XYZ file of C-alpha atoms in Angstrom:
653
model
C 43.578 -7.451 -10.979
C 41.958 -6.431 -7.713
C 43.582 -3.435 -6.041
C 42.821 -1.809 -2.709
C 40.505 0.721 -4.335
C 38.405 -2.090 -5.821
C 38.271 -3.827 -2.449
C 37.197 -0.575 -0.813
C 34.351 -0.170 -3.302
C 33.132 -3.735 -2.756
C 33.493 -3.311 1.013
C 31.354 -0.154 0.999
C 28.652 -1.744 -1.132
C 28.438 -4.870 1.006
C 28.283 -2.950 4.291
C 25.512 -0.690 2.973
C 23.421 -3.596 1.679
C 23.877 -5.758 4.771
C 23.297 -2.817 7.127
C 20.020 -1.823 5.484
C 18.813 -5.419 5.217
C 19.570 -6.032 8.908
C 17.374 -3.062 9.847
C 14.608 -4.495 7.649
C 15.003 -7.861 9.419
C 14.381 -6.187 12.777
C 11.216 -4.459 11.540
C 9.737 -7.383 9.599
C 10.582 -9.804 12.404
C 8.578 -7.751 14.903
C 5.631 -7.761 12.506
C 5.871 -11.561 12.353
C 5.631 -11.763 16.145
C 2.494 -9.609 16.124
C 0.911 -11.806 13.430
C 1.318 -15.029 15.391
C 0.470 -13.321 18.686
C -2.803 -12.117 17.189
C -3.692 -15.658 16.095
C -2.743 -17.209 19.434
C -4.172 -14.699 21.932
C -7.814 -13.670 21.317
C -7.517 -10.736 23.732
C -4.655 -9.325 21.644
C -6.268 -9.901 18.266
C -5.842 -7.157 15.687
C -8.439 -6.378 13.070
C -8.682 -8.750 10.142
C -7.588 -6.277 7.475
C -4.808 -4.897 9.649
C -3.570 -8.471 10.099
C -3.512 -8.947 6.328
C -1.718 -5.610 5.917
C 0.919 -6.714 8.453
C 1.236 -10.057 6.652
C 1.838 -8.230 3.371
C 4.549 -6.028 4.891
C 6.135 -8.914 6.807
C 6.295 -11.209 3.779
C 7.846 -8.735 1.374
C 10.086 -7.223 4.052
C 11.518 -10.502 5.346
C 11.754 -12.338 2.031
C 13.008 -9.667 -0.358
C 13.981 -6.747 1.891
C 16.074 -8.817 4.310
C 17.081 -12.225 2.912
C 17.227 -11.186 -0.741
C 18.849 -7.802 -0.131
C 21.450 -9.288 2.243
C 22.710 -11.990 -0.131
C 22.676 -9.481 -2.987
C 25.059 -7.350 -0.931
C 27.308 -10.227 0.122
C 27.730 -11.086 -3.565
C 29.817 -7.965 -4.209
C 32.407 -8.941 -1.602
C 32.485 -12.559 -2.786
C 33.108 -11.422 -6.357
C 35.866 -9.086 -5.230
C 37.479 -11.946 -3.313
C 37.293 -14.119 -6.425
C 39.119 -11.446 -8.449
C 36.127 -9.727 -10.088
C 36.123 -5.953 -9.426
C 32.897 -3.900 -9.500
C 33.594 -1.034 -11.881
C 31.977 1.364 -14.298
C 28.478 0.381 -15.377
C 28.358 -2.476 -12.859
C 29.208 -0.121 -9.996
C 26.560 2.381 -11.105
C 23.963 -0.385 -11.184
C 25.030 -1.600 -7.734
C 24.556 1.868 -6.267
C 21.190 2.430 -7.954
C 20.037 -0.970 -6.656
C 20.496 0.095 -3.027
C 18.343 3.181 -3.421
C 15.623 1.429 -5.396
C 15.341 -1.373 -2.832
C 15.291 0.930 0.197
C 12.664 3.216 -1.371
C 10.599 0.222 -2.492
C 10.566 -1.339 0.986
C 9.701 2.032 2.548
C 6.778 2.367 0.146
C 5.502 -1.096 1.029
C 5.563 -0.199 4.735
C 3.646 3.050 4.167
C 0.967 1.515 1.940
C 0.372 -1.502 4.189
C 0.645 -0.276 7.764
C -0.612 3.273 7.212
C -2.890 2.918 4.162
C -4.273 -0.523 4.984
C -3.300 -2.383 1.801
C -3.713 -6.057 2.702
C -3.839 -8.047 -0.539
C -0.998 -10.349 0.626
C 2.687 -10.225 -0.212
C 1.975 -12.089 -3.465
C -0.857 -9.613 -4.312
C -2.671 -12.038 -6.625
C -4.573 -10.108 -9.281
C -7.363 -8.864 -9.084
C -7.393 -8.946 -5.255
C -5.555 -5.591 -4.966
C -8.651 -3.946 -6.456
C -11.087 -5.569 -4.019
C -10.337 -3.721 -0.796
C -13.899 -4.046 0.557
C -13.644 -0.502 1.847
C -10.395 -1.190 3.720
C -8.095 0.364 1.125
C -8.643 2.296 -2.052
C -7.211 2.405 -5.542
C -4.614 4.974 -4.490
C -3.189 2.489 -1.980
C -3.136 -0.185 -4.685
C -1.368 2.127 -7.113
C 1.247 3.269 -4.597
C 1.837 -0.298 -3.409
C 2.306 -1.447 -7.010
C 4.750 1.415 -7.589
C 6.704 0.439 -4.454
C 6.956 -3.193 -5.557
C 7.965 -1.957 -9.014
C 10.879 -0.086 -7.420
C 11.985 -3.268 -5.621
C 11.616 -5.200 -8.884
C 13.732 -2.659 -10.737
C 16.313 -2.998 -7.948
C 16.535 -6.689 -8.789
C 16.970 -5.894 -12.491
C 19.683 -3.296 -11.898
C 21.492 -5.675 -9.538
C 21.376 -8.356 -12.236
C 22.843 -5.976 -14.804
C 25.580 -5.073 -12.345
C 26.327 -8.744 -11.654
C 26.429 -9.675 -15.345
C 28.693 -6.742 -16.138
C 31.047 -7.806 -13.341
C 31.155 -11.561 -14.031
C 31.796 -11.079 -17.761
C 34.945 -9.047 -17.134
C 37.313 -10.522 -19.706
C 40.466 -9.999 -17.672
C 38.983 -11.523 -14.516
C 37.637 -14.501 -16.477
C 40.962 -14.975 -18.316
C 38.801 -15.402 -21.409
C 40.538 -16.113 -24.699
C 37.617 -14.668 -26.658
C 36.351 -11.101 -26.465
C 32.841 -12.236 -27.422
C 30.243 -11.261 -24.819
C 28.309 -14.469 -25.495
C 31.371 -16.643 -24.894
C 32.318 -14.700 -21.778
C 28.789 -15.213 -20.480
C 29.105 -18.936 -21.239
C 32.368 -19.091 -19.290
C 30.682 -17.400 -16.321
C 27.965 -20.103 -16.465
C 30.662 -22.748 -16.085
C 30.392 -24.019 -19.644
C 34.172 -23.991 -19.905
C 34.136 -27.157 -17.773
C 31.860 -28.840 -20.321
C 33.252 -27.397 -23.567
C 36.775 -26.158 -22.798
C 37.694 -25.458 -26.426
C 34.613 -23.387 -27.187
C 34.683 -21.496 -23.880
C 38.442 -21.320 -23.429
C 40.350 -19.496 -20.692
C 44.060 -18.688 -20.514
C 45.158 -19.730 -17.061
C 42.362 -21.113 -14.912
C 38.628 -21.848 -15.094
C 35.945 -19.601 -13.669
C 35.783 -19.636 -9.834
C 32.839 -21.721 -8.648
C 31.084 -18.905 -6.697
C 30.753 -16.913 -9.918
C 28.569 -19.548 -11.612
C 25.347 -19.290 -9.545
C 25.609 -15.488 -9.564
C 25.865 -15.424 -13.364
C 22.908 -17.819 -13.694
C 20.604 -15.803 -11.435
C 21.772 -12.556 -13.023
C 20.389 -13.646 -16.389
C 17.342 -15.537 -15.117
C 15.999 -12.726 -12.911
C 16.060 -10.217 -15.765
C 13.940 -12.624 -17.815
C 11.638 -13.253 -14.845
C 11.227 -9.687 -13.561
C 10.509 -7.651 -16.687
C 7.038 -9.212 -17.310
C 6.152 -8.564 -13.650
C 7.186 -4.946 -14.126
C 4.693 -4.755 -16.999
C 1.911 -6.167 -14.774
C 2.741 -3.672 -12.016
C 2.632 -0.776 -14.489
C -0.784 -2.051 -15.630
C -1.978 -2.107 -12.017
C -0.752 1.459 -11.525
C -2.629 2.590 -14.646
C -5.731 0.654 -13.602
C -5.688 2.317 -10.177
C -5.655 5.673 -12.003
C -8.568 4.671 -14.222
C -6.474 4.758 -17.405
C -6.931 1.076 -18.320
C -9.520 -1.582 -17.484
C -9.236 -5.052 -16.002
C -6.477 -7.422 -17.052
C -7.010 -11.094 -17.819
C -6.913 -12.816 -14.426
C -5.208 -16.042 -15.515
C -2.645 -14.177 -17.613
C -1.862 -11.909 -14.653
C -1.438 -14.899 -12.361
C 0.898 -16.607 -14.821
C 2.998 -13.422 -15.064
C 3.160 -13.172 -11.287
C 4.425 -16.737 -10.867
C 6.756 -16.382 -13.881
C 8.543 -14.039 -11.470
C 7.385 -15.564 -8.191
C 9.278 -18.838 -8.388
C 12.607 -17.584 -9.790
C 12.656 -14.941 -7.037
C 13.168 -17.827 -4.596
C 16.429 -18.484 -6.421
C 17.350 -14.808 -6.101
C 17.854 -15.779 -2.457
C 19.188 -19.293 -2.952
C 21.735 -18.886 -5.756
C 23.741 -16.032 -4.148
C 23.561 -18.041 -0.905
C 25.082 -20.988 -2.802
C 27.840 -18.650 -4.003
C 28.542 -17.864 -0.326
C 28.666 -21.602 0.425
C 31.083 -22.188 -2.480
C 33.276 -19.338 -1.230
C 33.342 -20.014 2.511
C 32.991 -23.790 2.998
C 36.319 -24.569 1.219
C 38.007 -21.922 3.375
C 36.835 -23.554 6.602
C 37.534 -27.061 5.222
C 41.032 -26.120 4.128
C 40.651 -27.636 0.654
C 39.062 -27.014 -2.746
C 35.417 -27.712 -3.460
C 34.942 -31.459 -4.046
C 33.458 -32.457 -7.430
C 33.329 -28.845 -8.517
C 33.371 -29.772 -12.214
C 30.216 -31.856 -11.768
C 28.147 -28.974 -10.440
C 28.718 -27.107 -13.708
C 26.350 -29.629 -15.325
C 23.711 -28.860 -12.711
C 23.929 -25.113 -13.296
C 23.431 -25.651 -17.006
C 20.120 -27.303 -16.116
C 19.288 -24.461 -13.739
C 19.838 -21.649 -16.215
C 17.230 -23.233 -18.518
C 14.697 -24.776 -16.130
C 14.599 -21.927 -13.635
C 12.506 -19.640 -15.830
C 10.194 -22.376 -17.146
C 8.957 -23.730 -13.841
C 6.441 -21.025 -12.906
C 3.256 -23.004 -13.513
C 3.825 -25.514 -10.733
C 2.170 -22.792 -8.631
C -0.936 -23.338 -10.786
C -1.464 -27.080 -10.338
C -5.016 -26.564 -9.064
C -5.970 -23.144 -10.400
C -7.288 -23.508 -13.941
C -11.051 -24.013 -14.393
C -12.427 -27.067 -16.145
C -12.074 -27.264 -19.928
C -8.580 -25.717 -19.894
C -5.135 -27.288 -20.409
C -4.566 -27.945 -16.701
C -3.501 -31.558 -17.302
C -0.966 -30.581 -19.953
C 0.472 -27.875 -17.693
C 0.786 -30.312 -14.824
C 2.405 -32.919 -17.058
C 5.083 -30.419 -18.102
C 5.665 -28.651 -14.805
C 6.138 -31.586 -12.449
C 9.211 -33.055 -14.218
C 10.723 -29.586 -14.781
C 10.314 -28.913 -11.063
C 12.029 -32.187 -10.220
C 14.844 -31.258 -12.632
C 15.606 -28.249 -10.457
C 16.437 -30.625 -7.633
C 19.662 -31.390 -9.532
C 21.587 -28.162 -8.721
C 20.576 -28.424 -5.064
C 21.358 -32.140 -4.773
C 24.768 -31.907 -6.466
C 25.672 -28.759 -4.530
C 24.745 -30.417 -1.231
C 26.776 -33.479 -2.258
C 29.776 -31.373 -3.203
C 29.668 -29.203 -0.065
C 29.076 -32.158 2.267
C 32.062 -34.070 0.907
C 34.174 -30.946 1.028
C 33.523 -30.931 4.791
C 33.812 -34.721 5.183
C 37.192 -35.822 6.557
C 38.628 -32.346 6.139
C 40.361 -30.187 8.711
C 37.135 -28.273 9.138
C 37.401 -25.306 11.487
C 34.273 -25.143 13.663
C 33.360 -21.578 14.570
C 29.966 -19.868 14.969
C 30.239 -18.783 11.311
C 31.075 -22.218 9.905
C 28.488 -23.870 12.172
C 25.824 -21.513 10.856
C 26.823 -22.449 7.307
C 26.723 -26.176 8.135
C 23.302 -25.882 9.801
C 22.178 -23.874 6.770
C 23.036 -26.909 4.621
C 20.886 -29.051 6.936
C 18.066 -26.500 6.627
C 18.459 -26.506 2.846
C 18.079 -30.295 2.771
C 15.040 -30.375 5.077
C 13.288 -27.504 3.301
C 14.028 -29.164 -0.034
C 12.368 -32.383 1.115
C 9.185 -30.543 2.119
C 9.368 -28.738 -1.237
C 9.295 -32.077 -3.058
C 5.909 -32.647 -1.404
C 4.670 -29.330 -2.827
C 6.003 -30.219 -6.275
C 4.257 -33.616 -6.389
C 0.725 -33.078 -7.670
C -0.806 -36.022 -5.825
C 0.552 -34.632 -2.534
C 0.052 -30.947 -3.333
C -3.699 -31.564 -3.453
C -3.571 -32.242 0.298
C -1.264 -29.397 1.383
C -2.210 -26.681 -1.133
C -2.959 -23.365 0.625
C -2.358 -24.822 4.086
C 0.178 -23.875 6.765
C 2.427 -26.597 5.336
C 3.381 -24.088 2.625
C 4.107 -21.431 5.256
C 6.307 -23.859 7.195
C 8.161 -24.829 4.008
C 9.119 -21.345 2.854
C 9.929 -20.088 6.361
C 12.207 -23.113 6.740
C 13.948 -22.247 3.474
C 14.129 -18.489 4.110
C 15.235 -18.588 7.762
C 17.035 -21.889 8.271
C 18.839 -21.960 4.934
C 19.174 -18.423 3.570
C 18.983 -16.811 7.002
C 21.711 -19.004 8.470
C 23.884 -18.287 5.412
C 23.415 -14.559 6.035
C 24.273 -14.954 9.732
C 27.226 -17.240 9.029
C 28.610 -15.040 6.249
C 28.205 -11.958 8.438
C 30.136 -13.562 11.296
C 32.788 -14.781 8.835
C 33.179 -11.656 6.720
C 32.398 -8.753 9.063
C 35.970 -8.768 10.470
C 37.275 -8.581 6.870
C 34.858 -5.835 5.960
C 35.362 -3.718 9.079
C 38.906 -4.628 10.129
C 37.523 -5.239 13.634
C 37.337 -8.503 15.566
C 33.974 -10.145 16.190
C 32.750 -8.851 19.524
C 31.673 -12.164 21.087
C 31.899 -15.703 19.771
C 29.919 -16.839 22.817
C 26.918 -14.728 21.816
C 27.315 -15.937 18.224
C 27.250 -19.593 19.321
C 24.072 -19.015 21.356
C 22.454 -17.130 18.494
C 23.225 -19.726 15.825
C 22.173 -22.828 17.765
C 19.048 -21.228 19.262
C 17.939 -19.941 15.855
C 18.343 -23.386 14.311
C 16.760 -25.350 17.165
C 13.845 -23.055 17.912
C 13.215 -22.346 14.219
C 13.120 -26.048 13.394
C 10.576 -26.668 16.162
C 8.406 -23.673 15.262
C 8.323 -24.275 11.515
C 7.730 -27.976 12.188
C 4.540 -27.042 14.053
C 3.376 -25.211 10.933
C 4.025 -28.332 8.866
C 1.995 -30.421 11.325
C -0.878 -27.932 11.290
C -0.785 -27.894 7.490
C -1.048 -31.687 7.323
C -4.072 -31.348 9.595
C -5.664 -28.913 7.106
C -4.986 -25.571 8.803
C -5.487 -22.892 6.099
C -2.858 -20.284 5.286
C -3.543 -16.534 5.052
C -6.305 -16.614 7.678
C -6.242 -13.861 10.286
C -8.211 -16.083 12.670
C -7.610 -19.813 12.393
C -10.461 -22.260 13.044
C -10.676 -23.140 16.728
C -9.474 -26.740 16.277
C -5.959 -25.386 15.600
C -5.783 -23.174 18.704
C -3.676 -25.545 20.826
C -0.674 -25.770 18.495
C -0.994 -22.088 17.622
C -0.650 -21.166 21.298
C 2.173 -23.660 21.812
C 4.057 -22.080 18.920
C 3.855 -18.586 20.424
C 6.655 -19.288 22.883
C 8.904 -20.430 20.049
C 8.056 -17.274 18.070
C 8.963 -14.945 20.932
C 12.215 -16.827 21.670
C 13.202 -16.914 17.990
C 12.645 -13.167 17.715
C 14.389 -12.371 21.015
C 17.553 -14.324 20.177
C 18.051 -12.177 17.072
C 18.833 -9.314 19.475
C 22.113 -11.139 20.188
C 22.980 -10.908 16.483
C 22.148 -7.199 16.308
C 24.148 -6.478 19.475
C 27.138 -8.517 18.313
C 27.250 -6.742 14.945
C 26.872 -3.316 16.561
C 29.603 -3.904 19.110
C 31.890 -5.338 16.445
C 31.476 -2.240 14.281
C 32.189 -0.088 17.333
C 35.517 -1.913 17.694
C 34.829 -3.212 21.190
C 36.908 -6.375 20.612
C 39.889 -4.651 19.000
C 41.555 -5.192 15.640
C 40.724 -8.319 13.618
C 43.387 -10.963 13.079
C 43.237 -13.968 10.761
C 44.811 -17.408 10.552
C 46.616 -18.841 7.522
C 43.305 -19.680 5.796
C 41.899 -16.186 6.250
C 39.537 -17.273 9.062
C 39.032 -14.599 11.742
C 40.701 -15.386 15.046
C 38.434 -15.089 18.098
C 38.942 -12.039 20.256
C 40.465 -12.635 23.712
C 37.730 -13.611 26.202
C 36.511 -10.842 28.446
C 35.307 -11.237 32.005
C 31.936 -9.739 32.758
C 32.233 -6.782 35.064
C 29.343 -5.726 37.262
C 28.638 -2.608 35.135
C 28.710 -4.722 31.951
C 26.309 -7.268 33.428
C 23.997 -4.502 34.616
C 24.138 -2.893 31.181
C 23.281 -6.183 29.444
C 20.359 -6.710 31.820
C 19.047 -3.209 31.209
C 19.435 -3.624 27.436
C 17.529 -6.929 27.520
C 14.760 -5.383 29.603
C 14.493 -2.399 27.280
C 14.396 -4.666 24.208
C 11.587 -6.767 25.673
C 9.749 -3.620 26.750
C 10.026 -2.276 23.214
C 8.655 -5.503 21.715
C 5.680 -5.544 24.088
C 5.103 -1.808 23.684
C 5.055 -2.134 19.895
C 2.667 -5.074 20.100
C 0.447 -3.155 22.501
C 0.495 -0.102 20.258
C -0.520 -2.092 17.195
C -3.310 -3.889 19.067
C -4.504 -0.682 20.722
C -4.376 1.174 17.427
C -6.813 -1.289 15.946
C -9.109 -1.558 18.945
C -9.104 2.190 19.242
C -10.728 2.286 15.837
C -13.607 0.164 17.005
C -12.422 -3.295 17.948
C -10.637 -6.237 16.508
C -13.269 -7.343 14.033
C -13.228 -6.015 10.494
C -16.622 -4.831 9.288
C -17.314 -4.609 5.582
C -18.776 -1.263 4.596
C -21.713 -2.306 2.488
C -24.867 -0.384 1.603
C -27.680 -0.435 4.116
C -30.365 -2.896 3.170
C -33.219 -2.052 5.463
C -36.138 -0.194 3.980
C -36.503 0.944 0.403
C -37.230 -2.510 -1.014
C -35.221 -4.665 1.409
C -37.123 -7.701 2.621
C -36.433 -10.527 5.031
C -36.128 -12.819 2.010
C -33.449 -10.593 0.514
C -33.278 -7.861 -2.117
C -31.233 -8.899 -5.191
C -30.494 -5.284 -6.144
C -29.016 -4.568 -2.739
C -27.287 -7.934 -2.809
C -25.422 -6.960 -5.965
C -23.913 -3.995 -4.103
C -23.013 -6.167 -1.110
C -21.371 -8.752 -3.431
C -19.115 -6.042 -4.861
C -18.359 -4.312 -1.543
C -17.489 -7.547 0.258
C -14.992 -8.516 -2.457
C -16.720 -11.789 -3.361
C -15.619 -11.449 -6.971
C -11.960 -11.774 -5.965
C -12.536 -15.462 -5.233
C -15.527 -16.504 -7.365
C -16.286 -16.453 -11.070
C -19.744 -14.873 -11.520
C -20.738 -13.477 -14.901
C -23.591 -11.355 -13.507
C -21.081 -9.386 -11.427
C -18.328 -9.400 -14.053
C -16.194 -11.414 -11.631
C -13.544 -13.945 -12.681
C -11.944 -15.069 -9.422
C -10.708 -18.651 -9.312
C -9.910 -19.230 -5.656
C -13.374 -20.580 -4.822
C -15.936 -22.450 -6.934
C -17.627 -20.770 -9.884
C -21.151 -19.493 -9.166
C -22.215 -19.671 -12.820
C -24.511 -22.484 -13.894
C -24.463 -24.125 -10.472
C -27.847 -25.821 -10.195
C -27.185 -26.925 -6.615
C -27.207 -23.367 -5.285
C -30.197 -22.502 -3.115
C -30.848 -19.461 -0.984
C -30.437 -21.461 2.224
C -27.137 -22.962 1.034
C -25.698 -19.558 0.104
C -26.834 -18.078 3.429
C -25.174 -20.945 5.309
C -21.913 -20.685 3.363
C -21.659 -16.897 3.710
C -22.625 -16.971 7.377
C -20.432 -19.803 8.609
C -17.801 -20.242 5.879
C -16.474 -23.582 4.682
C -13.040 -24.849 3.624
C -10.963 -21.896 2.448
C -13.948 -19.523 2.558
C -14.071 -17.404 5.730
C -17.273 -16.747 7.625
C -18.946 -13.357 7.166
C -21.369 -13.311 10.093
C -19.056 -10.870 11.897
C -18.712 -8.619 8.832
C -22.187 -8.533 7.258
C -25.570 -8.115 8.898
C -28.185 -10.857 8.622
C -30.125 -8.754 6.119
C -27.033 -8.184 3.967
C -26.396 -11.932 3.863
C -30.011 -12.516 2.804
C -29.641 -9.876 0.093
C -26.454 -11.342 -1.379
C -27.984 -14.840 -1.315
C -31.029 -13.568 -3.204
C -28.786 -11.892 -5.777
C -26.626 -14.971 -6.353
C -29.555 -17.387 -6.649
C -31.594 -15.087 -8.894
C -28.645 -14.371 -11.226
C -27.611 -18.033 -11.373
C -31.053 -19.276 -12.395
C -31.636 -16.694 -15.112
């Protein structure tokens, strides 16, 4: 079924995807270092909006551009190994996907770093249209177009996957029906063998999670594409505002399944590689088919657990919560059964411990630990305490880096010799890389969890001073975690250059380690110079980014609001001027306020609030409270008086 031409096609696709995603990892990782450095070192602090722009680029780059793109690419080689060739329409979709993703990521970088778009990597509507003078509608439109390209890349990849996994010959399907072939690819032949019959053997286990995510992400992504098109048209002045709650529901309709765009192909890699290293078939493989049946249904109906605390009073928040919490817990089933199956496949087997298999095993540990912190997020009574804190940041970094990331590293070490025909350059470097990534990452992300439990807010350029100690402690872990990735890049580069010779494999298909090499003096000097140059580049980039911001006038972001002195401005505040300040400062992105036509739901509503007084508003705007940042470094005293006068006057009308 699979000939050498098919293997060559899959090999080329996988190398292109993994190569591009590895470059994106390097760029987004450096941005992550700058973000934490800015929070930890006041003298190196970048401007607030530039920090948010970097956060936007880092989040989308690392999550979708690296982790997502990498496992999407590995999927083609796994399918080829399982006997499913990428041909015709599926191949065309696979090729289009690469271009769409690369162009989309490039557009995100341009609109964030160079155009200042800083509405976060989840770009919650209507925040993209409240740039407070830091970015304009053109930046919003181009950013939305760039994300649309990445979204279309996901859709085309899904079409390519579905076309490949429903290949009748590869499935050994008795029926020619597309619906029945799709059911076989979901693993339903294990549950209903007569209805979803195959001739010789059932569907290979790695195919099942790929088929499930292929269908689910089409359902999840198309509504987001519609929202992004609306944002593009709104930035051009063609359409007006969208309904805020509807937009947020559409975003999270996509936003949670996209997590599984990373996880499910990673599970396919586990199903493919763990049995190889264990030397036996996947344990309890038939049972996991039940779990994936749950996943294919629940995955697209779980979006609203991101909205546990978001609906205003008098809305069906309680009913949403009642439905979403059990559906969220139902999604634990595929993870729990997969972890059970993979763990017992390893248990008492002749497991071959290499850097690749160790990375996969530690990825399973990371999956379990991240899943446990995710249960906290999914439990409403606990989510109230950790919502919008650094706990959330620790949770998804743990999942993305110490589960998906370790799968990517492990699969790269395992499959690169197959893909390139060249032996892995250095197992020693791979061992150091894998264990340091796991150990340092666990410590660093654990500090985020601790800070979150202590109430440290997420998405703040400057954290409140009470969190400074742990923030500074974490900086060393950040730098070490970033630096050790240079070992991965170097190992991959030297492998592709053929420095360790031709790859050889044992009877299971596991790459044999290259003969050990003694370090010569020139080699040691070269490694030292390379390390020094890498560190110099990291510090130079950080210095450039900091200097770029301070060269524009310092690290503090100043809101460009209309002058309020003279022409009617008074010490007590001018409501007319305050209305302009309210709009320019972006207050409507967080607060519902009918007088300003604002419908934000991050902060409390300002309508009908009898407790509001001028002094209270001045105090809140000046010093901030809870999730609200302080504005005394962005607005003048007179501007704060003006906006307070406007809010109080409009509220009491």
